[in-house]
Amino acid sequence: MRQIEIFDTTLRDGEQSAGVTLTVAEKVEIAHQLAKLGVNVIEAGFPLASPTDFQGVFQVAQQVRGVTVAGLARARAKDIEAAWEALRPAEQPRIHTFIGTSPVHMRYKLKATPAEILERAVQAVRLAKSKVSDVEFSAEDSSRSDPDFLAEVFAAVIKAGATVITISDVVGYITPDEFSALVRGVREKTAGIEKVKVSVHCHDDLGLAVANTMAGLTAGADQLECTVNGIGDRAGNAALEELAMILHTRRDLYPLTTSIVTTEIMRTSRLVSRLTGMPVQYHKAIVGRNAFAHEAGVHQDGILKEPSTYQIMTPSDVGWEEDHSSLVLGRHSGRHAVRRHLGQWGITLDEASFETLFARFKQYADGKQNISKEDMLSLLRAEEESQG
Ligand code: MN
C-alpha cells in the first residue's frame, strides 16, 4: 500500500495565524505531541523571521526525535544559512525553500522576470543542498502560475537537488477539479519528477483546503501539508485531523496508509487550541465539541439501537473520552435518550413518574441549549415536592 507522508506546519503556518504567538517551550511541547501523533515532518518555524522563531526551530530540532524537522527559508542565502544553523541538531533536517512563480508575485512582490526567478530558485536549492540532503522547494502561488513555467522551475530545482517539490494554493483560490488537473499536469510535464516526492499545500479561503488536498492526493501527491485544527494564515490550512480521518474512514476508497495514530487526535487538538488560544468551533469536523453529539430524537433512538445508523466513525477512534458520544439532552431528545441518561445516573422511575418528568423536561428544554444532570435532578426534585 502506498505510504502518504503527513507534513505538519502547525508551528509555522499555524503560528502565523493572526493573534497567535507561541513561546519556544510551547512549540517544543506541541512538537513532542505531533511526534506522538505520528506526523512525518514537523515544520517548526521560519528561522530568519525572529530570534524566537530561530530558537523554536533549534529546540525542536534538538529535542524531538524520530521525525523530520523542517525550517522555512525564502530563496535567499541568508534565510537558508539561518535555517541550516537552526536545523543543525536535527536527526533528519529538511530545508524548505520557496519563491513565488505566478505573474502577480513575480511582477509586484519579487520584481523579477521569470528567468531571474528560475535562477534564484535553482541557486537557493543548490545552497540548501550543500547543507542538507533533504531539500523541499515550494512554488508559492502555484495555483495562479503558468503550468508550463511551473514545470520548468520544478525540473530545474530537481536537477539542482530538491527531494520534494510542492504545488501550492497559498491564496485558497483553486477548485478541486482544477487542482487535480494542475497536479496531474505537473506530474506529466516535469522532467525528473519520478525522483522526488510531490507535496500539496492548500489554504481554506473558500473552504476548499481539505477538498483540494484530497484532489491533489488522488492526482498523485505523496505528501500532504496541513495543520492541527486547520489553523493558519487567514482562513487557515487543510486540517490534519480531517485528512487523517478521511483516509481512515474511507480506506475502502483510498488504498493508502499514513503513520497517523488517530487516537492521539483529540489530545493534539486540545493542546494546540489551549496553547495558541484559538478556540475550535463547536461544529468543527472530527474535533469540535458537537462533532459526535446527537440531539435529535430520531437520531438518538437510532444511535442507541445501532451506532452506525448515524455515525461513520466512533469518538474513540479519534481519542474522545469514552462517554463523549454524548447523546445530548435538549428539546429534540426523545424518551429513549432521557431514559438512558437517567439509567447512567442510577435513577430508576416507574412509568408514571417517568412520563411526568419527561413532560416537564420537554417544557424546560424548550428554552435551553443543553440539559445537564443537575438540571434533570432539579426537575425531579420539583416533581417530588409538588406531589409531596
Ligand atoms: Mn501557507
mmCIF file of C-alpha atoms and ligand atoms in Angstrom:
data_model
loop_
_atom_site.group_PDB
_atom_site.id
_atom_site.type_symbol
_atom_site.label_atom_id
_atom_site.label_comp_id
_atom_site.label_asym_id
_atom_site.label_seq_id
_atom_site.Cartn_x
_atom_site.Cartn_y
_atom_site.Cartn_z
ATOM 1 C CA MET A 1 0.000 0.000 0.000
ATOM 2 C CA ARG A 2 1.229 3.464 -0.870
ATOM 3 C CA GLN A 3 2.508 5.403 2.142
ATOM 4 C CA ILE A 4 1.423 9.033 2.284
ATOM 5 C CA GLU A 5 3.546 11.460 4.291
ATOM 6 C CA ILE A 6 1.969 13.989 6.607
ATOM 7 C CA PHE A 7 3.806 17.326 6.752
ATOM 8 C CA ASP A 8 2.548 19.323 9.701
ATOM 9 C CA THR A 9 3.025 23.084 9.632
ATOM 10 C CA THR A 10 1.069 23.993 12.771
ATOM 11 C CA LEU A 11 4.223 25.525 14.248
ATOM 12 C CA ARG A 12 4.968 27.625 11.149
ATOM 13 C CA ASP A 13 1.859 28.376 9.050
ATOM 14 C CA GLY A 14 -0.418 27.798 12.056
ATOM 15 C CA GLU A 15 1.678 30.071 14.209
ATOM 16 C CA GLN A 16 1.295 32.768 11.535
ATOM 17 C CA SER A 17 -2.444 32.925 12.353
ATOM 18 C CA ALA A 18 -3.448 36.438 13.334
ATOM 19 C CA GLY A 19 -3.064 36.876 17.082
ATOM 20 C CA VAL A 20 -1.100 33.678 17.732
ATOM 21 C CA THR A 21 2.341 33.623 19.288
ATOM 22 C CA LEU A 22 3.874 30.538 20.808
ATOM 23 C CA THR A 23 6.855 30.557 23.160
ATOM 24 C CA VAL A 24 9.803 28.282 22.456
ATOM 25 C CA ALA A 25 8.720 25.938 25.268
ATOM 26 C CA GLU A 26 5.175 25.777 23.900
ATOM 27 C CA LYS A 27 6.492 24.934 20.430
ATOM 28 C CA VAL A 28 8.562 22.102 21.883
ATOM 29 C CA GLU A 29 5.549 20.783 23.808
ATOM 30 C CA ILE A 30 3.401 20.765 20.668
ATOM 31 C CA ALA A 31 6.217 19.194 18.622
ATOM 32 C CA HIS A 32 6.520 16.286 21.086
ATOM 33 C CA GLN A 33 2.780 15.702 20.764
ATOM 34 C CA LEU A 34 2.962 15.901 16.935
ATOM 35 C CA ALA A 35 5.646 13.208 17.007
ATOM 36 C CA LYS A 36 3.335 11.063 19.142
ATOM 37 C CA LEU A 37 0.509 11.723 16.698
ATOM 38 C CA GLY A 38 2.775 10.226 14.032
ATOM 39 C CA VAL A 39 3.400 13.061 11.570
ATOM 40 C CA ASN A 40 6.394 12.516 9.268
ATOM 41 C CA VAL A 41 7.572 16.115 9.058
ATOM 42 C CA ILE A 42 7.286 18.951 11.566
ATOM 43 C CA GLU A 43 7.805 22.379 10.053
ATOM 44 C CA ALA A 44 8.943 24.121 13.212
ATOM 45 C CA GLY A 45 9.206 27.717 12.030
ATOM 46 C CA PHE A 46 10.874 30.316 9.853
ATOM 47 C CA PRO A 47 14.308 30.736 11.483
ATOM 48 C CA LEU A 48 15.201 34.088 9.949
ATOM 49 C CA ALA A 49 11.908 35.703 10.976
ATOM 50 C CA SER A 50 12.883 36.394 14.618
ATOM 51 C CA PRO A 51 15.174 35.146 17.399
ATOM 52 C CA THR A 52 12.199 33.304 18.941
ATOM 53 C CA ASP A 53 11.477 31.605 15.613
ATOM 54 C CA PHE A 54 15.118 30.597 15.366
ATOM 55 C CA GLN A 55 15.151 29.199 18.909
ATOM 56 C CA GLY A 56 11.865 27.407 18.333
ATOM 57 C CA VAL A 57 13.267 25.538 15.349
ATOM 58 C CA PHE A 58 16.584 24.900 17.110
ATOM 59 C CA GLN A 59 14.962 23.466 20.254
ATOM 60 C CA VAL A 60 12.510 21.299 18.323
ATOM 61 C CA ALA A 61 15.409 20.053 16.159
ATOM 62 C CA GLN A 62 17.403 19.230 19.277
ATOM 63 C CA GLN A 63 14.679 17.664 21.407
ATOM 64 C CA VAL A 64 12.256 15.884 19.120
ATOM 65 C CA ARG A 65 13.420 12.580 17.652
ATOM 66 C CA GLY A 66 12.027 10.186 15.091
ATOM 67 C CA VAL A 67 10.636 12.826 12.707
ATOM 68 C CA THR A 68 11.974 15.111 10.020
ATOM 69 C CA VAL A 69 12.224 18.703 11.244
ATOM 70 C CA ALA A 70 11.879 21.395 8.591
ATOM 71 C CA GLY A 71 12.729 25.087 8.667
ATOM 72 C CA LEU A 72 11.340 27.576 6.162
ATOM 73 C CA ALA A 73 13.574 29.881 4.119
ATOM 74 C CA ARG A 74 12.894 32.302 1.305
ATOM 75 C CA ALA A 75 15.050 31.666 -1.754
ATOM 76 C CA ARG A 76 17.818 33.857 -0.334
ATOM 77 C CA ALA A 77 21.239 32.954 1.034
ATOM 78 C CA LYS A 78 20.790 34.493 4.489
ATOM 79 C CA ASP A 79 17.439 32.725 5.003
ATOM 80 C CA ILE A 80 18.971 29.392 4.034
ATOM 81 C CA GLU A 81 22.029 29.932 6.256
ATOM 82 C CA ALA A 82 19.756 30.731 9.215
ATOM 83 C CA ALA A 83 17.580 27.701 8.525
ATOM 84 C CA TRP A 84 20.637 25.466 8.431
ATOM 85 C CA GLU A 85 22.010 26.894 11.704
ATOM 86 C CA ALA A 86 18.658 26.287 13.405
ATOM 87 C CA LEU A 87 18.346 22.756 11.999
ATOM 88 C CA ARG A 88 21.890 21.608 12.858
ATOM 89 C CA PRO A 89 20.883 19.471 15.868
ATOM 90 C CA ALA A 90 18.089 17.685 13.982
ATOM 91 C CA GLU A 91 18.169 13.945 13.446
ATOM 92 C CA GLN A 92 16.598 14.414 9.998
ATOM 93 C CA PRO A 93 16.835 18.088 8.934
ATOM 94 C CA ARG A 94 14.981 19.474 5.923
ATOM 95 C CA ILE A 95 15.401 22.958 4.474
ATOM 96 C CA HIS A 96 12.166 24.160 2.900
ATOM 97 C CA THR A 97 12.725 26.990 0.477
ATOM 98 C CA PHE A 98 10.176 28.800 -1.660
ATOM 99 C CA ILE A 99 9.659 31.518 -4.240
ATOM 100 C CA GLY A 100 6.592 32.974 -5.963
ATOM 101 C CA THR A 101 6.054 31.720 -9.511
ATOM 102 C CA SER A 102 2.818 33.470 -10.514
ATOM 103 C CA PRO A 103 2.847 36.586 -12.711
ATOM 104 C CA VAL A 104 1.435 38.716 -9.880
ATOM 105 C CA HIS A 105 4.050 37.514 -7.362
ATOM 106 C CA MET A 106 6.946 37.825 -9.796
ATOM 107 C CA ARG A 107 5.981 41.242 -11.082
ATOM 108 C CA TYR A 108 4.794 43.028 -7.932
ATOM 109 C CA LYS A 109 6.283 41.208 -4.970
ATOM 110 C CA LEU A 110 9.611 39.975 -6.301
ATOM 111 C CA LYS A 111 10.040 42.495 -9.146
ATOM 112 C CA ALA A 112 11.850 39.939 -11.245
ATOM 113 C CA THR A 113 11.497 38.273 -14.639
ATOM 114 C CA PRO A 114 10.584 34.584 -14.914
ATOM 115 C CA ALA A 115 14.172 33.813 -15.977
ATOM 116 C CA GLU A 116 15.512 35.537 -12.843
ATOM 117 C CA ILE A 117 13.021 33.688 -10.625
ATOM 118 C CA LEU A 118 14.081 30.365 -12.105
ATOM 119 C CA GLU A 119 17.727 31.221 -11.489
ATOM 120 C CA ARG A 120 17.045 32.258 -7.847
ATOM 121 C CA ALA A 121 15.133 29.047 -7.222
ATOM 122 C CA VAL A 122 18.000 26.933 -8.566
ATOM 123 C CA GLN A 123 20.621 28.879 -6.562
ATOM 124 C CA ALA A 124 18.569 28.513 -3.381
ATOM 125 C CA VAL A 125 18.123 24.774 -3.801
ATOM 126 C CA ARG A 126 21.814 24.344 -4.627
ATOM 127 C CA LEU A 127 22.848 26.228 -1.492
ATOM 128 C CA ALA A 128 20.376 24.304 0.685
ATOM 129 C CA LYS A 129 21.595 21.044 -0.820
ATOM 130 C CA SER A 130 25.173 21.909 0.173
ATOM 131 C CA LYS A 131 23.919 21.936 3.806
ATOM 132 C CA VAL A 132 21.418 19.063 3.967
ATOM 133 C CA SER A 133 20.430 16.155 1.767
ATOM 134 C CA ASP A 134 16.684 16.735 2.168
ATOM 135 C CA VAL A 135 15.506 19.902 0.396
ATOM 136 C CA GLU A 136 11.900 20.880 -0.252
ATOM 137 C CA PHE A 137 11.089 23.508 -2.852
ATOM 138 C CA SER A 138 7.684 25.218 -2.953
ATOM 139 C CA ALA A 139 6.412 27.224 -5.883
ATOM 140 C CA GLU A 140 4.445 29.833 -3.971
ATOM 141 C CA ASP A 141 1.123 30.679 -5.631
ATOM 142 C CA SER A 142 1.354 27.631 -7.944
ATOM 143 C CA SER A 143 -2.401 27.784 -8.477
ATOM 144 C CA ARG A 144 -2.105 31.139 -10.262
ATOM 145 C CA SER A 145 1.122 30.261 -12.109
ATOM 146 C CA ASP A 146 1.533 29.283 -15.751
ATOM 147 C CA PRO A 147 1.625 25.445 -15.671
ATOM 148 C CA ASP A 148 4.401 25.272 -18.258
ATOM 149 C CA PHE A 149 6.590 27.685 -16.301
ATOM 150 C CA LEU A 150 5.835 25.730 -13.140
ATOM 151 C CA ALA A 151 7.044 22.507 -14.778
ATOM 152 C CA GLU A 152 10.185 24.301 -15.981
ATOM 153 C CA VAL A 153 11.006 25.600 -12.478
ATOM 154 C CA PHE A 154 10.324 22.224 -10.865
ATOM 155 C CA ALA A 155 12.519 20.406 -13.417
ATOM 156 C CA ALA A 156 15.354 22.859 -12.754
ATOM 157 C CA VAL A 157 15.189 22.553 -8.942
ATOM 158 C CA ILE A 158 15.005 18.759 -9.163
ATOM 159 C CA LYS A 159 18.218 18.877 -11.212
ATOM 160 C CA ALA A 160 19.712 21.125 -8.518
ATOM 161 C CA GLY A 161 18.953 18.517 -5.845
ATOM 162 C CA ALA A 162 15.433 19.107 -4.496
ATOM 163 C CA THR A 163 13.926 15.984 -2.931
ATOM 164 C CA VAL A 164 10.374 17.298 -2.526
ATOM 165 C CA ILE A 165 8.516 19.746 -4.765
ATOM 166 C CA THR A 166 5.377 21.487 -3.543
ATOM 167 C CA ILE A 167 2.387 22.581 -5.561
ATOM 168 C CA SER A 168 0.590 25.193 -3.525
ATOM 169 C CA ASP A 169 -2.608 27.166 -3.413
ATOM 170 C CA VAL A 170 -1.466 29.770 -0.913
ATOM 171 C CA VAL A 171 -4.368 32.106 -1.621
ATOM 172 C CA GLY A 172 -7.092 29.453 -1.367
ATOM 173 C CA TYR A 173 -8.418 30.208 -4.848
ATOM 174 C CA ILE A 174 -8.411 26.964 -6.811
ATOM 175 C CA THR A 175 -11.202 24.354 -7.001
ATOM 176 C CA PRO A 176 -10.723 20.572 -6.631
ATOM 177 C CA ASP A 177 -11.161 19.797 -10.357
ATOM 178 C CA GLU A 178 -8.673 22.478 -11.315
ATOM 179 C CA PHE A 179 -6.190 21.424 -8.654
ATOM 180 C CA SER A 180 -6.387 17.825 -9.752
ATOM 181 C CA ALA A 181 -5.635 18.871 -13.349
ATOM 182 C CA LEU A 182 -2.755 21.087 -12.171
ATOM 183 C CA VAL A 183 -1.096 18.310 -10.157
ATOM 184 C CA ARG A 184 -1.573 15.822 -12.994
ATOM 185 C CA GLY A 185 -0.146 18.330 -15.482
ATOM 186 C CA VAL A 186 2.936 18.968 -13.332
ATOM 187 C CA ARG A 187 3.499 15.237 -12.982
ATOM 188 C CA GLU A 188 3.271 14.758 -16.739
ATOM 189 C CA LYS A 189 5.356 17.739 -17.803
ATOM 190 C CA THR A 190 8.132 17.923 -15.214
ATOM 191 C CA ALA A 191 11.385 16.196 -16.183
ATOM 192 C CA GLY A 192 12.790 14.102 -13.331
ATOM 193 C CA ILE A 193 9.573 14.161 -11.268
ATOM 194 C CA GLU A 194 9.813 10.405 -10.618
ATOM 195 C CA LYS A 195 12.926 11.058 -8.483
ATOM 196 C CA VAL A 196 11.152 13.302 -5.953
ATOM 197 C CA LYS A 197 8.114 13.446 -3.713
ATOM 198 C CA VAL A 198 5.242 15.651 -4.783
ATOM 199 C CA SER A 199 3.664 17.682 -1.989
ATOM 200 C CA VAL A 200 0.496 19.800 -1.858
ATOM 201 C CA HIS A 201 -0.182 22.853 0.318
ATOM 202 C CA CYS A 202 -3.684 24.333 0.298
ATOM 203 C CA HIS A 203 -5.441 27.188 2.090
ATOM 204 C CA ASP A 204 -9.060 27.444 3.113
ATOM 205 C CA ASP A 205 -10.169 30.895 1.925
ATOM 206 C CA LEU A 206 -13.100 29.357 0.028
ATOM 207 C CA GLY A 207 -13.493 26.424 2.394
ATOM 208 C CA LEU A 208 -11.807 24.061 -0.083
ATOM 209 C CA ALA A 209 -8.442 23.338 1.559
ATOM 210 C CA VAL A 210 -9.229 19.743 2.505
ATOM 211 C CA ALA A 211 -11.124 19.030 -0.750
ATOM 212 C CA ASN A 212 -8.240 20.425 -2.800
ATOM 213 C CA THR A 213 -5.674 18.464 -0.800
ATOM 214 C CA MET A 214 -7.670 15.273 -1.418
ATOM 215 C CA ALA A 215 -7.861 16.139 -5.122
ATOM 216 C CA GLY A 216 -4.076 16.589 -5.126
ATOM 217 C CA LEU A 217 -3.700 13.236 -3.417
ATOM 218 C CA THR A 218 -5.760 11.358 -5.988
ATOM 219 C CA ALA A 219 -3.816 13.149 -8.729
ATOM 220 C CA GLY A 220 -0.639 11.620 -7.326
ATOM 221 C CA ALA A 221 0.680 13.702 -4.402
ATOM 222 C CA ASP A 222 2.896 11.828 -1.928
ATOM 223 C CA GLN A 223 2.923 14.379 0.871
ATOM 224 C CA LEU A 224 0.076 16.416 2.366
ATOM 225 C CA GLU A 225 0.743 19.703 4.147
ATOM 226 C CA CYS A 226 -1.683 20.556 6.915
ATOM 227 C CA THR A 227 -2.175 21.939 10.416
ATOM 228 C CA VAL A 228 -3.932 20.784 13.562
ATOM 229 C CA ASN A 229 -7.450 22.279 13.797
ATOM 230 C CA GLY A 230 -6.808 23.766 10.336
ATOM 231 C CA ILE A 231 -5.235 26.906 11.799
ATOM 232 C CA GLY A 232 -3.036 29.111 9.616
ATOM 233 C CA ASP A 233 -2.868 32.353 7.702
ATOM 234 C CA ARG A 234 -6.292 33.964 7.175
ATOM 235 C CA ALA A 235 -8.915 31.188 6.921
ATOM 236 C CA GLY A 236 -6.243 28.596 7.661
ATOM 237 C CA ASN A 237 -4.794 25.464 6.090
ATOM 238 C CA ALA A 238 -6.084 21.972 5.347
ATOM 239 C CA ALA A 239 -6.959 20.373 8.696
ATOM 240 C CA LEU A 240 -4.744 17.426 9.598
ATOM 241 C CA GLU A 241 -7.462 15.636 11.569
ATOM 242 C CA GLU A 242 -9.896 15.807 8.645
ATOM 243 C CA LEU A 243 -7.382 14.399 6.144
ATOM 244 C CA ALA A 244 -6.371 11.653 8.568
ATOM 245 C CA MET A 245 -9.961 10.632 9.247
ATOM 246 C CA ILE A 246 -10.988 10.745 5.580
ATOM 247 C CA LEU A 247 -8.188 8.287 4.800
ATOM 248 C CA HIS A 248 -9.070 6.178 7.844
ATOM 249 C CA THR A 249 -12.837 6.146 7.409
ATOM 250 C CA ARG A 250 -12.802 5.733 3.624
ATOM 251 C CA ARG A 251 -9.960 3.240 3.357
ATOM 252 C CA ASP A 252 -12.294 1.328 1.035
ATOM 253 C CA LEU A 253 -11.781 4.172 -1.445
ATOM 254 C CA TYR A 254 -8.138 5.080 -0.791
ATOM 255 C CA PRO A 255 -5.672 2.169 -0.669
ATOM 256 C CA LEU A 256 -3.139 4.356 1.166
ATOM 257 C CA THR A 257 -1.613 4.433 4.600
ATOM 258 C CA THR A 258 -0.278 7.167 6.846
ATOM 259 C CA SER A 259 1.579 6.848 10.124
ATOM 260 C CA ILE A 260 -1.010 8.946 11.990
ATOM 261 C CA VAL A 261 -2.171 7.477 15.304
ATOM 262 C CA THR A 262 -5.786 8.624 15.150
ATOM 263 C CA THR A 263 -6.398 8.121 18.863
ATOM 264 C CA GLU A 264 -3.929 10.974 19.559
ATOM 265 C CA ILE A 265 -6.004 13.449 17.520
ATOM 266 C CA MET A 266 -8.152 14.899 20.331
ATOM 267 C CA ARG A 267 -5.243 15.309 22.690
ATOM 268 C CA THR A 268 -3.283 17.162 19.985
ATOM 269 C CA SER A 269 -6.247 19.327 19.024
ATOM 270 C CA ARG A 270 -6.852 20.396 22.633
ATOM 271 C CA LEU A 271 -3.180 21.134 23.242
ATOM 272 C CA VAL A 272 -2.906 23.302 20.131
ATOM 273 C CA SER A 273 -6.137 25.116 20.941
ATOM 274 C CA ARG A 274 -5.059 25.798 24.527
ATOM 275 C CA LEU A 275 -1.522 26.986 23.700
ATOM 276 C CA THR A 276 -2.485 29.094 20.669
ATOM 277 C CA GLY A 277 -5.564 30.495 22.396
ATOM 278 C CA MET A 278 -7.614 29.697 19.290
ATOM 279 C CA PRO A 279 -10.913 28.007 20.169
ATOM 280 C CA VAL A 280 -12.218 25.192 17.970
ATOM 281 C CA GLN A 281 -15.665 25.955 16.530
ATOM 282 C CA TYR A 282 -18.425 23.772 18.037
ATOM 283 C CA HIS A 283 -19.314 22.054 14.788
ATOM 284 C CA LYS A 284 -15.726 21.588 13.518
ATOM 285 C CA ALA A 285 -15.412 18.159 11.842
ATOM 286 C CA ILE A 286 -13.691 15.497 13.989
ATOM 287 C CA VAL A 287 -12.592 17.697 16.906
ATOM 288 C CA GLY A 288 -15.451 20.153 17.503
ATOM 289 C CA ARG A 289 -17.472 19.829 20.702
ATOM 290 C CA ASN A 290 -20.524 18.773 18.699
ATOM 291 C CA ALA A 291 -18.717 16.520 16.200
ATOM 292 C CA PHE A 292 -20.143 13.368 17.797
ATOM 293 C CA ALA A 293 -23.095 14.862 19.642
ATOM 294 C CA HIS A 294 -26.593 13.773 18.739
ATOM 295 C CA GLU A 295 -29.569 15.708 19.983
ATOM 296 C CA ALA A 296 -32.403 14.944 17.583
ATOM 297 C CA GLY A 297 -34.747 12.306 18.976
ATOM 298 C CA VAL A 298 -34.818 10.174 15.835
ATOM 299 C CA HIS A 299 -31.032 10.182 15.684
ATOM 300 C CA GLN A 300 -30.669 9.331 19.360
ATOM 301 C CA ASP A 301 -33.088 6.468 19.014
ATOM 302 C CA GLY A 302 -31.118 5.164 16.003
ATOM 303 C CA ILE A 303 -27.759 5.517 17.714
ATOM 304 C CA LEU A 304 -28.960 3.634 20.766
ATOM 305 C CA LYS A 305 -30.237 0.777 18.614
ATOM 306 C CA GLU A 306 -27.163 0.686 16.351
ATOM 307 C CA PRO A 307 -24.435 3.383 16.357
ATOM 308 C CA SER A 308 -23.736 3.039 12.633
ATOM 309 C CA THR A 309 -27.212 4.378 11.853
ATOM 310 C CA TYR A 310 -25.952 7.929 12.293
ATOM 311 C CA GLN A 311 -22.241 7.536 12.991
ATOM 312 C CA ILE A 312 -19.488 6.865 10.438
ATOM 313 C CA MET A 313 -16.637 6.872 12.971
ATOM 314 C CA THR A 314 -16.573 6.371 16.681
ATOM 315 C CA PRO A 315 -15.475 9.031 19.153
ATOM 316 C CA SER A 316 -12.852 6.627 20.492
ATOM 317 C CA ASP A 317 -11.261 6.392 17.002
ATOM 318 C CA VAL A 318 -10.054 9.943 17.440
ATOM 319 C CA GLY A 319 -9.387 9.767 21.157
ATOM 320 C CA TRP A 320 -12.507 11.330 22.653
ATOM 321 C CA GLU A 321 -13.069 10.035 26.170
ATOM 322 C CA GLU A 322 -15.404 7.074 26.314
ATOM 323 C CA ASP A 323 -18.533 8.969 27.245
ATOM 324 C CA HIS A 324 -18.354 11.602 24.581
ATOM 325 C CA SER A 325 -20.637 10.042 22.007
ATOM 326 C CA SER A 326 -22.867 12.173 24.160
ATOM 327 C CA LEU A 327 -26.445 11.891 23.278
ATOM 328 C CA VAL A 328 -27.020 15.447 24.258
ATOM 329 C CA LEU A 329 -30.212 16.146 26.136
ATOM 330 C CA GLY A 330 -32.081 19.004 24.552
ATOM 331 C CA ARG A 331 -35.542 19.822 23.320
ATOM 332 C CA HIS A 332 -35.108 17.491 20.351
ATOM 333 C CA SER A 333 -34.383 14.468 22.525
ATOM 334 C CA GLY A 334 -36.831 11.628 22.876
ATOM 335 C CA ARG A 335 -37.790 9.184 25.647
ATOM 336 C CA HIS A 336 -35.003 6.763 24.733
ATOM 337 C CA ALA A 337 -32.224 9.222 25.377
ATOM 338 C CA VAL A 338 -33.767 10.569 28.579
ATOM 339 C CA ARG A 339 -34.253 7.062 29.953
ATOM 340 C CA ARG A 340 -30.679 6.159 29.064
ATOM 341 C CA HIS A 341 -29.255 9.212 30.803
ATOM 342 C CA LEU A 342 -31.312 8.520 33.924
ATOM 343 C CA GLY A 343 -30.026 4.953 33.837
ATOM 344 C CA GLN A 344 -26.438 6.141 33.596
ATOM 345 C CA TRP A 345 -27.021 8.371 36.622
ATOM 346 C CA GLY A 346 -28.517 5.486 38.577
ATOM 347 C CA ILE A 347 -32.061 6.838 38.612
ATOM 348 C CA THR A 348 -34.941 4.443 38.096
ATOM 349 C CA LEU A 349 -38.520 5.671 37.871
ATOM 350 C CA ASP A 350 -41.845 3.943 37.434
ATOM 351 C CA GLU A 351 -43.673 4.569 34.191
ATOM 352 C CA ALA A 352 -45.979 7.298 35.502
ATOM 353 C CA SER A 353 -43.178 9.285 37.178
ATOM 354 C CA PHE A 354 -41.083 8.964 34.047
ATOM 355 C CA GLU A 355 -43.889 10.368 31.891
ATOM 356 C CA THR A 356 -44.386 13.332 34.200
ATOM 357 C CA LEU A 357 -40.663 14.012 34.305
ATOM 358 C CA PHE A 358 -40.447 13.680 30.525
ATOM 359 C CA ALA A 359 -43.235 16.219 30.043
ATOM 360 C CA ARG A 360 -41.512 18.650 32.406
ATOM 361 C CA PHE A 361 -38.215 18.035 30.671
ATOM 362 C CA LYS A 362 -39.691 18.872 27.252
ATOM 363 C CA GLN A 363 -41.170 22.091 28.586
ATOM 364 C CA TYR A 364 -37.971 23.055 30.380
ATOM 365 C CA ALA A 365 -35.678 22.122 27.477
ATOM 366 C CA ASP A 366 -37.557 24.349 25.075
ATOM 367 C CA GLY A 367 -35.723 27.456 26.191
ATOM 368 C CA LYS A 368 -32.339 25.881 26.941
ATOM 369 C CA GLN A 369 -29.360 24.748 24.898
ATOM 370 C CA ASN A 370 -28.220 21.668 26.748
ATOM 371 C CA ILE A 371 -29.722 19.910 29.706
ATOM 372 C CA SER A 372 -27.288 18.700 32.349
ATOM 373 C CA LYS A 373 -27.613 16.060 35.002
ATOM 374 C CA GLU A 374 -28.119 18.817 37.572
ATOM 375 C CA ASP A 375 -30.989 20.229 35.515
ATOM 376 C CA MET A 376 -32.673 16.842 35.445
ATOM 377 C CA LEU A 377 -32.190 16.266 39.161
ATOM 378 C CA SER A 378 -33.773 19.602 39.973
ATOM 379 C CA LEU A 379 -36.723 18.819 37.683
ATOM 380 C CA LEU A 380 -37.106 15.539 39.504
ATOM 381 C CA ARG A 381 -36.993 17.229 42.915
ATOM 382 C CA ALA A 382 -39.566 19.786 41.836
ATOM 383 C CA GLU A 383 -41.771 16.935 40.726
ATOM 384 C CA GLU A 384 -41.446 15.114 44.078
ATOM 385 C CA GLU A 385 -42.168 18.297 46.021
ATOM 386 C CA SER A 386 -45.266 19.068 44.009
ATOM 387 C CA GLN A 387 -46.551 15.582 44.802
ATOM 388 C CA GLY A 388 -45.296 15.557 48.332
HETATM 389 MN MN MN B 1 0.686 28.559 3.735
#
